[in-house]
Short mmCIF file of C-alpha atoms and ligand atoms in Angstrom, two decimals:
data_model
loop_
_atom_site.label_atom_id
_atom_site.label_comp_id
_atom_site.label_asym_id
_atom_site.label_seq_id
_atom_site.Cartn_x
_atom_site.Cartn_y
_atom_site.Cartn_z
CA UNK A 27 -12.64 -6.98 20.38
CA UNK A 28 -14.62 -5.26 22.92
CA UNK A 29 -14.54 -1.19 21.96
CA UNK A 30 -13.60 -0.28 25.62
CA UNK A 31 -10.39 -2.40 24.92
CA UNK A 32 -9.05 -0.75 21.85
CA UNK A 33 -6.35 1.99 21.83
CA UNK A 34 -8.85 4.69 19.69
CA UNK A 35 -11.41 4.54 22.47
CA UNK A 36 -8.90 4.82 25.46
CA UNK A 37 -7.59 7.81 23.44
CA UNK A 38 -11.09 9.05 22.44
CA UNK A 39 -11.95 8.77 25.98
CA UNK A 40 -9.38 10.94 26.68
CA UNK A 41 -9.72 13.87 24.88
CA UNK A 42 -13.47 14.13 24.41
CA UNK A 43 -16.84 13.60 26.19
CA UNK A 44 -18.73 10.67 26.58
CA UNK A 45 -18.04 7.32 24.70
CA UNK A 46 -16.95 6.93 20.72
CA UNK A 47 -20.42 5.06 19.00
CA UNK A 48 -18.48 3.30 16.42
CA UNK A 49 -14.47 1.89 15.86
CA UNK A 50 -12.90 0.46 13.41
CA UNK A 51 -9.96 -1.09 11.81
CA UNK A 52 -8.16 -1.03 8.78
CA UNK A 53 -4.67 -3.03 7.95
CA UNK A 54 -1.83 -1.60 6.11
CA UNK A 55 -0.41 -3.79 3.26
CA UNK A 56 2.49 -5.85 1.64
CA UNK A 57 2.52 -5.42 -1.72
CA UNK A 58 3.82 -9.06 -2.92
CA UNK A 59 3.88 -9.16 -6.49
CA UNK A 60 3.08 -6.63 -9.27
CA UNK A 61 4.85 -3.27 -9.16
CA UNK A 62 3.72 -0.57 -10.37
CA UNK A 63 1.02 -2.39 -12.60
CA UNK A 64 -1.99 -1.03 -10.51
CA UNK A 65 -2.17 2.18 -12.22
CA UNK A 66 -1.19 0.38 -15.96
CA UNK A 67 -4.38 -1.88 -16.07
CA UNK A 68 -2.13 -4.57 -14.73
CA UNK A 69 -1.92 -7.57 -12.56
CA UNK A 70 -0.69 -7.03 -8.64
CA UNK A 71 -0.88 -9.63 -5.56
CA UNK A 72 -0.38 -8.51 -1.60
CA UNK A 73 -1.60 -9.31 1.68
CA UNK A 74 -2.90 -7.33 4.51
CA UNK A 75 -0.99 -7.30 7.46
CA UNK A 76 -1.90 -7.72 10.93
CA UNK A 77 -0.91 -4.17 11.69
CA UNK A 78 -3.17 -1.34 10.78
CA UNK A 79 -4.82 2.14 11.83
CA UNK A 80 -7.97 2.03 14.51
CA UNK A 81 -10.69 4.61 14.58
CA UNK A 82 -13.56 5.36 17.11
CA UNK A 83 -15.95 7.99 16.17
CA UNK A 84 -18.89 9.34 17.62
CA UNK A 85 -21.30 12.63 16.50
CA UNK A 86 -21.05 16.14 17.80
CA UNK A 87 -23.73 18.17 18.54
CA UNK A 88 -21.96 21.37 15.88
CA UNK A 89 -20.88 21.95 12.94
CA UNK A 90 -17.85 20.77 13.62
CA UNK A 91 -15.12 18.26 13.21
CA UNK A 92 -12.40 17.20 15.26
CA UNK A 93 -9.48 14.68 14.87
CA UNK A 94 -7.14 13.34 17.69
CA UNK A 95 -4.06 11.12 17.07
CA UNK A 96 -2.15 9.37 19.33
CA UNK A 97 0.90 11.72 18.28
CA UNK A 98 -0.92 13.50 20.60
CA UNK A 99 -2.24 16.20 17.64
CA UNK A 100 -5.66 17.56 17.57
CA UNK A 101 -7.05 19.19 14.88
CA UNK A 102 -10.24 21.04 14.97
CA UNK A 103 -12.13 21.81 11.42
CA UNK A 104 -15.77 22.94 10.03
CA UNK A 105 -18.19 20.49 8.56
CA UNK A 106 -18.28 21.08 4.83
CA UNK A 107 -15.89 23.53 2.74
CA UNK A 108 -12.88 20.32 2.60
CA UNK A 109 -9.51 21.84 1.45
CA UNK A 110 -6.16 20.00 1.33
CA UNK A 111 -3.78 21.08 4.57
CA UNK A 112 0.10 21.24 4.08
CA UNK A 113 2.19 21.46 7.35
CA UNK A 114 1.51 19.99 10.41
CA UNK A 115 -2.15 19.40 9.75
CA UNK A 116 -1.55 17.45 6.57
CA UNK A 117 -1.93 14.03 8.11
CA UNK A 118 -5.32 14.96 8.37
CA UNK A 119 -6.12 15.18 4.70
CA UNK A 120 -6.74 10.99 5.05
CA UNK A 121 -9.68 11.11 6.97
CA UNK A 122 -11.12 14.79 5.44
CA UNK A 123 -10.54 13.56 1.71
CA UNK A 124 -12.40 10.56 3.05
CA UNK A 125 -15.19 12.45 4.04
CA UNK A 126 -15.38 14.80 0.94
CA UNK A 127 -15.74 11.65 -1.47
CA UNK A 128 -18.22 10.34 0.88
CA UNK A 129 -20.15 13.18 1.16
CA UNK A 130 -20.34 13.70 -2.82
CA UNK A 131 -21.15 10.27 -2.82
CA UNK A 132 -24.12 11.06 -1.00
CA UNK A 133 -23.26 10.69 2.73
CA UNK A 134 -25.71 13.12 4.88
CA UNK A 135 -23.80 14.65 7.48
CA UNK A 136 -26.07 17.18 9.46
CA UNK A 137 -23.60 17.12 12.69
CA UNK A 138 -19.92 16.95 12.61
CA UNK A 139 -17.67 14.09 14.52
CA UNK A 140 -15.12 13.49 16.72
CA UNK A 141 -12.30 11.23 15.77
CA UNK A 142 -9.30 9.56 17.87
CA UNK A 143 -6.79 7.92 15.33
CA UNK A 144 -4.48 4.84 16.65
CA UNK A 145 -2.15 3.35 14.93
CA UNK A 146 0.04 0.13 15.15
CA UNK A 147 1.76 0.59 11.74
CA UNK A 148 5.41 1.35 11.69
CA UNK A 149 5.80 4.56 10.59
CA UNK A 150 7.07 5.11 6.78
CA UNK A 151 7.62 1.72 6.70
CA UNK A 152 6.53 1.42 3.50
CA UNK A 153 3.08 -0.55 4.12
CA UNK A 154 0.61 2.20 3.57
CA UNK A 155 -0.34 3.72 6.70
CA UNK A 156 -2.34 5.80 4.01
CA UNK A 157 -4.08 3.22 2.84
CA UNK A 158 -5.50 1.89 6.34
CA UNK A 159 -6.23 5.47 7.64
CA UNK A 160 -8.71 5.92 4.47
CA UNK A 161 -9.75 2.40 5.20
CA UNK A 162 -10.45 2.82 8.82
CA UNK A 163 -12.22 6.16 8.35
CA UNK A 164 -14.30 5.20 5.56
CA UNK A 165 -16.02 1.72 7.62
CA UNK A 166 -16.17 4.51 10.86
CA UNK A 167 -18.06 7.15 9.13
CA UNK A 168 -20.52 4.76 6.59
CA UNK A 169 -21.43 3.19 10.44
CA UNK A 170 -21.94 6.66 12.26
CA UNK A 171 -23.84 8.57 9.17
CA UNK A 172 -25.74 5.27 7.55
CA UNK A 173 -23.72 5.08 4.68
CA UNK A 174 -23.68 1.90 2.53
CA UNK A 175 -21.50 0.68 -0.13
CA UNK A 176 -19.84 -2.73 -0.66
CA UNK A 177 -16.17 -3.86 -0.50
CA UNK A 178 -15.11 -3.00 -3.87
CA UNK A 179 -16.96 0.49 -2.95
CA UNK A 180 -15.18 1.16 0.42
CA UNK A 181 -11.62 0.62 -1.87
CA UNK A 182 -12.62 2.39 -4.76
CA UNK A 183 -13.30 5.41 -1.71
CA UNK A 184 -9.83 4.95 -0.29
CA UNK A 185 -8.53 5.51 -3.74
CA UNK A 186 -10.48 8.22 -4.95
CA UNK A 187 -9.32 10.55 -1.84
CA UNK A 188 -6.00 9.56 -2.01
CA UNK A 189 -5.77 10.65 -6.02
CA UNK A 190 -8.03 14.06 -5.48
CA UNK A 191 -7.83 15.38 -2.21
CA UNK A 192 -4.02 14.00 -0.73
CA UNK A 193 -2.94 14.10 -4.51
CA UNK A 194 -0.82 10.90 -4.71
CA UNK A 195 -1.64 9.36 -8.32
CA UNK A 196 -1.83 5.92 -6.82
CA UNK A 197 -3.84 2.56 -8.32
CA UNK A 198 -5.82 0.52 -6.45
CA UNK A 199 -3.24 -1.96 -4.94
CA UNK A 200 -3.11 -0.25 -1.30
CA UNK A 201 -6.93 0.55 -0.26
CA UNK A 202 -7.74 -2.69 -2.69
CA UNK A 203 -5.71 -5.05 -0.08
CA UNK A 204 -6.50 -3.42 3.29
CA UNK A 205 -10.38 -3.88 2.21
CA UNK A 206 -10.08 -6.86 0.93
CA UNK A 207 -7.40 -8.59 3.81
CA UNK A 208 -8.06 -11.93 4.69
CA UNK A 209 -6.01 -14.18 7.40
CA UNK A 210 -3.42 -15.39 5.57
CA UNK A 211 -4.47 -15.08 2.63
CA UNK A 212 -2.78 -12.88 -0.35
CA UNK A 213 -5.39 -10.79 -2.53
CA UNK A 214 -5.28 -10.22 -6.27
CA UNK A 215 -6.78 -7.76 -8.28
CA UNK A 216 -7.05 -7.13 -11.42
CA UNK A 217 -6.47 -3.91 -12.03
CA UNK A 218 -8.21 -3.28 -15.20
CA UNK A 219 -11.65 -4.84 -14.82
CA UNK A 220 -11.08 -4.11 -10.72
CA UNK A 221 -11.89 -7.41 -9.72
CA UNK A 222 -10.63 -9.17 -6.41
CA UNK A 223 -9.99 -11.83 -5.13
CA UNK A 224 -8.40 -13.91 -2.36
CA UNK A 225 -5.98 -17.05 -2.20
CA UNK A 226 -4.48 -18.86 0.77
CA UNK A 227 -1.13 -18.47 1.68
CA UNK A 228 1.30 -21.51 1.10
CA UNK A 229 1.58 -23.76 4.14
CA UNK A 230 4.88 -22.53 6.16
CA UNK A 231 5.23 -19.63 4.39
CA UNK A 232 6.56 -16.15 5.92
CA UNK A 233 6.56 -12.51 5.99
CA UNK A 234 9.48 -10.91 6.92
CA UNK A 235 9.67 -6.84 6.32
CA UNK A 236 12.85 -4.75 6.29
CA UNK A 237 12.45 -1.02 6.53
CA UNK A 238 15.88 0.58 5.54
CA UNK A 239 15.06 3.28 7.24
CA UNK A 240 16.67 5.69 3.99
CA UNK A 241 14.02 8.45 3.49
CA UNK A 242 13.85 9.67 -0.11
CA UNK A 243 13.06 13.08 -0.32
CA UNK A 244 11.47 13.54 -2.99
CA UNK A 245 9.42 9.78 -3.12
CA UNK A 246 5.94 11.46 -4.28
CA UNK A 247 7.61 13.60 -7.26
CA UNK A 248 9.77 10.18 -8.64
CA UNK A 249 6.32 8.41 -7.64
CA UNK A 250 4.65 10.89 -10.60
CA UNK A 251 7.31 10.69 -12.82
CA UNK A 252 7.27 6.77 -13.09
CA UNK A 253 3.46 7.35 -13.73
CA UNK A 254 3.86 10.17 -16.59
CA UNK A 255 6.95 8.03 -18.15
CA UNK A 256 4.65 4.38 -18.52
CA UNK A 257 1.72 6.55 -19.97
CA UNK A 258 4.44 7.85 -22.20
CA UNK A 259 5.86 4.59 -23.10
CA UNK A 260 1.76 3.25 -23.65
CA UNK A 261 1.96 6.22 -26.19
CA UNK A 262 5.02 5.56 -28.54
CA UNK A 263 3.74 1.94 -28.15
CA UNK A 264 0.00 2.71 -29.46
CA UNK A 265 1.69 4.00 -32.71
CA UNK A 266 1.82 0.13 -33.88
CA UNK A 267 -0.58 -1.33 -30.98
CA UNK A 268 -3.50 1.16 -30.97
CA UNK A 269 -5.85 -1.34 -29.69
CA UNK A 270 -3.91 -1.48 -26.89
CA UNK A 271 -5.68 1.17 -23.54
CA UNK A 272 -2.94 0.44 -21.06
CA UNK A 273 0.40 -1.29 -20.80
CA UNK A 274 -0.51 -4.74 -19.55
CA UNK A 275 -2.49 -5.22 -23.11
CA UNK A 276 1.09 -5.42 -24.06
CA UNK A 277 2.58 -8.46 -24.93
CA UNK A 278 6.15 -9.25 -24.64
CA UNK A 279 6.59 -10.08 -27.66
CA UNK A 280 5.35 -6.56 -28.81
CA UNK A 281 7.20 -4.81 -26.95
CA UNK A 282 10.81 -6.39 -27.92
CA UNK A 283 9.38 -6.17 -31.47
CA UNK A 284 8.79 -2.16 -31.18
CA UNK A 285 11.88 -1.87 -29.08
CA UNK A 286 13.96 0.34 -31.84
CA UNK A 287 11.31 2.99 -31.60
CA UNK A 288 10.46 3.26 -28.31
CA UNK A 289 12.83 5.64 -26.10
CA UNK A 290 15.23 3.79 -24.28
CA UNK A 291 14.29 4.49 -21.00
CA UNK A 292 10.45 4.17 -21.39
CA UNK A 293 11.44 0.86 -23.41
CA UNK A 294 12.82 0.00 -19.56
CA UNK A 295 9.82 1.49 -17.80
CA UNK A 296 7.47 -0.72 -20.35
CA UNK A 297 9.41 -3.68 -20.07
CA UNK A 298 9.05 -3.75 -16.11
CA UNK A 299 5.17 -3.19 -16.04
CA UNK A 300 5.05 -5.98 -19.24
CA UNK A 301 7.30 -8.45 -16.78
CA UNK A 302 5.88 -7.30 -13.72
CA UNK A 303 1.93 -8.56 -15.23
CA UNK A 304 3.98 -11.85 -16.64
CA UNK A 305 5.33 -12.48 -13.08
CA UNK A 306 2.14 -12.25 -11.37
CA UNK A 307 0.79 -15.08 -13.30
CA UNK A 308 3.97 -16.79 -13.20
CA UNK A 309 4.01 -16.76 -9.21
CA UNK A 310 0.13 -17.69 -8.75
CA UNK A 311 0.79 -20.71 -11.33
CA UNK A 312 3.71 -21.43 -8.61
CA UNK A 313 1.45 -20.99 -5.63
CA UNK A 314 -1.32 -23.49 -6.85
CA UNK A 315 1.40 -25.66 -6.90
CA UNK A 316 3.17 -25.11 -3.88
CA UNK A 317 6.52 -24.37 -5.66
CA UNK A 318 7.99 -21.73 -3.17
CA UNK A 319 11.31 -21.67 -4.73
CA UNK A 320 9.30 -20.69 -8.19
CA UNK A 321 8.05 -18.02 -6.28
CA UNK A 322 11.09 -16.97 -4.54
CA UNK A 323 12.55 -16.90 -7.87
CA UNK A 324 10.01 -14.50 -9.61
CA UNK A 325 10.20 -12.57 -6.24
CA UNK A 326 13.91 -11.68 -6.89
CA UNK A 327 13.15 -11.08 -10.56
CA UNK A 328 10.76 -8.48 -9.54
CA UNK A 329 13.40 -6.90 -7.60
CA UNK A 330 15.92 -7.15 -10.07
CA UNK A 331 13.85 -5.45 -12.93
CA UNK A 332 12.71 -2.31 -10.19
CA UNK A 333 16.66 -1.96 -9.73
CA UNK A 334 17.16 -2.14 -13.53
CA UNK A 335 14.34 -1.36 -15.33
CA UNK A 336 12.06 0.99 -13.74
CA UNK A 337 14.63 2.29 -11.58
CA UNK A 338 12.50 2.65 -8.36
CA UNK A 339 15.21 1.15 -6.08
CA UNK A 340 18.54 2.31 -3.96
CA UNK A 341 21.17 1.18 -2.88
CA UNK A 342 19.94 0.60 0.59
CA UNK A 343 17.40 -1.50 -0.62
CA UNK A 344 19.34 -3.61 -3.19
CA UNK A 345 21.92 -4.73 -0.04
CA UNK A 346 18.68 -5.71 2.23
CA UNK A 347 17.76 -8.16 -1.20
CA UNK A 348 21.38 -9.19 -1.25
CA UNK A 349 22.11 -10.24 1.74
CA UNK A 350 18.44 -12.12 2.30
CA UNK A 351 19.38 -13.63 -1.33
CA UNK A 352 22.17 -15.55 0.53
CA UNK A 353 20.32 -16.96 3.34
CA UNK A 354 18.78 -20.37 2.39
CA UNK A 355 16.03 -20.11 4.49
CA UNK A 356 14.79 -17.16 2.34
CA UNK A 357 12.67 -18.02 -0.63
CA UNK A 358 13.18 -14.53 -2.15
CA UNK A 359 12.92 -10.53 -0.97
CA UNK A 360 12.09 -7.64 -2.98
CA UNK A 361 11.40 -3.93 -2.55
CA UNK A 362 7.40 -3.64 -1.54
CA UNK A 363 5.23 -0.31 -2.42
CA UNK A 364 6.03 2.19 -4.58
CA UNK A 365 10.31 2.22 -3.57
CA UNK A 366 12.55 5.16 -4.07
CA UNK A 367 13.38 4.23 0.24
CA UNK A 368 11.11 2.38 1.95
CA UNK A 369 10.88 -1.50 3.08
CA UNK A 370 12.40 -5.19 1.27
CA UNK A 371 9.70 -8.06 1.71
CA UNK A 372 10.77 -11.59 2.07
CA UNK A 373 9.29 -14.53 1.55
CA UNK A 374 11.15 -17.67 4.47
CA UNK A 375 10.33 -20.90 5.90
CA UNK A 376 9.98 -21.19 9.09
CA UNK A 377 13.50 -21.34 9.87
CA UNK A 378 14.51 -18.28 9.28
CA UNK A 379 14.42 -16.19 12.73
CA UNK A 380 15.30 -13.28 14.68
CA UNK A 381 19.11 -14.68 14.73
CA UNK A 382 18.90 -14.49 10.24
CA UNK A 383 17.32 -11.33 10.57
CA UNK A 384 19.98 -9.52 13.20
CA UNK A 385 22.66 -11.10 11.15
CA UNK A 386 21.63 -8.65 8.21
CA UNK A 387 20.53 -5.67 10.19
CA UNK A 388 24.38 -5.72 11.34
CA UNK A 389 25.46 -6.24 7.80
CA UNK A 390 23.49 -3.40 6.46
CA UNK A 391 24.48 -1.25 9.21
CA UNK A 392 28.13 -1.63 8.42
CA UNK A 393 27.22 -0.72 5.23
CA UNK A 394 25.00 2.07 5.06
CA UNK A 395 25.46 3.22 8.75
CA UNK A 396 21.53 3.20 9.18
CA UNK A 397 19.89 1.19 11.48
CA UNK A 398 16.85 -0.94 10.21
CA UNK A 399 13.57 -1.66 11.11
CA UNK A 400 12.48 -5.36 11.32
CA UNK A 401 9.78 -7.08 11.70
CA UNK A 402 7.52 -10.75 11.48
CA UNK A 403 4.26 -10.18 10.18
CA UNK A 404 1.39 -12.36 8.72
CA UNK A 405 -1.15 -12.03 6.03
CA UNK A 406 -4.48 -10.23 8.26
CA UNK A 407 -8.15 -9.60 7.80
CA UNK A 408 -9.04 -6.83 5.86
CA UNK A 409 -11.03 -3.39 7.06
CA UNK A 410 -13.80 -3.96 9.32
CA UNK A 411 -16.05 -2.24 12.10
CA UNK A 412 -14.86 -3.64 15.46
CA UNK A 413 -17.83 -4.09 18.33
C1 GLA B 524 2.37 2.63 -3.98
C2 GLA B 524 1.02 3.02 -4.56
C3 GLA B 524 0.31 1.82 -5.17
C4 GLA B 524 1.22 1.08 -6.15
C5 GLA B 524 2.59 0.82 -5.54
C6 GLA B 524 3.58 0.28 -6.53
O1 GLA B 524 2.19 1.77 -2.89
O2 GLA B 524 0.21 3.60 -3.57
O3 GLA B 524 -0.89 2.22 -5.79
O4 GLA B 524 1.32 1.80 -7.36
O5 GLA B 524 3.16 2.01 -4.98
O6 GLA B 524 3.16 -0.96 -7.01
#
């Protein structure tokens, strides 16, 4: 892609002088299998989509840095002295965050930047916008200021400024996939040892994404609680396992064994992240054999235990899984990301179409009276500098 072509350097063209130096783009994510197990030491697979967040950057002469979206927001702040915003300006603590970690990281910045931020990511769609804005800024800025790191690094950066300066306790799972995308191909990490890698995608396999459109308010508090209640649960469990550092070093079998003295509910919390690691190897045994309906099958298991178990779904999102369920053409659907609102992946042949996927937008409007949001996407290439 030429730079002059992409949306951030029209928009950067707009709003400031001469030309960006550097663009670049990071993909948002599906997460396909392994909920919640990022931040328990655990086992998750998704895929970068083709969707994602471009950047084009160039130096200022000041101390000074400046962001433009193409929500049409500009934000002007000094070099150095990085706070968290809240308000308006918040959407800006991506790229700043970004540049704090970077900087005590040891990125030199002796000038400031300008920014222009474009983005063809559905908004709250559920496939971490978040992720690819951290993503994008991080390849922009290591290109402008000379920065070097390696893939694993440019993840691990993501992460770090979404946990300490946007203060989301995520894992790895969302800046881990959008660095490490690869055309169709899913990536799987390995939470504990943070090792990736990438598989291909099963021959005539597709993504299909259903954003309910249902908005939980409070999504980042219930997003914290899940995380307090499984290091709770790891806890009560290291009474009788304390070798055991995080919840995936938990078997099943020890878990049903200490079931009596474990709280109920974290019992339910523990047993999701323990099935959650189980299904992960379960579907990638499945995928090296090209068993799709295996996969499908752990898929909807996945689902089932968020709705049961960990609790993480609604009602909007257990119709969506319903009514793909009964389509034959659908291998199997879950909620993807972190849930409490949000999106339903699922997994088709290449038979099921826009007709399948009106067909249940229609039935989950009758339902819940909310419109959804659908769309046909395809595993993508990860983060990378565009020229
Ligand atoms: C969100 C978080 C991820 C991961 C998922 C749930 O997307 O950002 O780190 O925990 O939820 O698997």
């Amino acid at each position: 892609m030429k730079l002059i072509d992409n949306l951030s350097t029209q928009l950067f063209q707009r709003h400031f002088s001469g030309q960006p130096s550097h663009s670049a783009f990071a993909p948002g994510r599906i997460e396909f299998i392994g909920n919640h197990t990022d931040y328990n030491g655990g086992l998750v697979m998704g895929a970068a989509v083709t969707e994602g967040i471009t950047i084009a950057v160039s130096l200022r002469e000041d101390a000074q840095i400046h962001i433009v979206s193409d929500a049409g927001d500009l934000v002007e702040l000094p070099l150095g002295n990085y706070q968290p915003l809240t308000g308006v300006d918040s959407w800006t603590n991506y790229p700043i965050g970004v540049t704090k970690v970077m900087t005590e990281l040891g990125m030199r910045t002796p000038t400031g930047y300008n920014m222009a931020v474009t983005s063809t990511l559905p908004a709250g769609a559920g496939m971490s916008s978040s992720a690819a804005f951290e993503l994008a800024t991080a390849k922009a800025l290591a290109a402008l200021y000379g920065f070097e790191t390696d893939t694993a690094g440019f993840a691990r950066i993501g992460r770090k400024a979404e946990n300490e300066f946007v203060g989301m306790p995520c894992g790895i799972l969302d800046q881990g996939v959008s660095a490490f995308g690869q055309a169709d191909h899913l990536v799987k990490i390995d939470c504990a040892t943070e090792s990736f890698a990438t598989e291909p995608m099963p021959q005539g396999a597709h993504f299909w994404i259903f954003n309910s459109n249902k908005k939980h308010a409070l999504v980042d508090s219930a997003y914290a609680d899940r995380h307090r209640e499984c290091h709770e649960a790891l806890a009560q469990l290291q009474a009788d396992y304390p070798e055991a550092q995080n919840l995936s070093q938990i078997t099943e079998a020890q878990l049903e064994s200490s079931k009596d003295k474990l709280d109920e509910l974290l019992y339910r919390r523990a047993a999701h992240i323990v099935g959650e690691n189980a299904r992960v190897q379960a579907v990638e045994a499945a995928l090296s054999q090209n068993d799709l309906a295996a996969v499908g099958a752990a898929l909807n298991a996945s689902h089932e235990s968020s709705r049961v178990n960990f609790e993480n779904s609604i009602e909007e999102l257990d119709t969506l899984v319903e009514l793909l369920k009964q389509q034959p053409t659908v291998f199997g659907a879950r909620l993807t990301g972190g849930g409490f609102g949000g999106a339903v992946m699922a997994l088709t042949n290449a038979d099921f179409g826009q007709t399948h996927a009106d067909q249940i937008a229609t039935a989950f409007e009758a339902k819940h009276q909310l419109e959804p949001s659908i769309f046909h996407t395809r595993a993508g290439d990860g983060a990378k500098l565009l020229d």
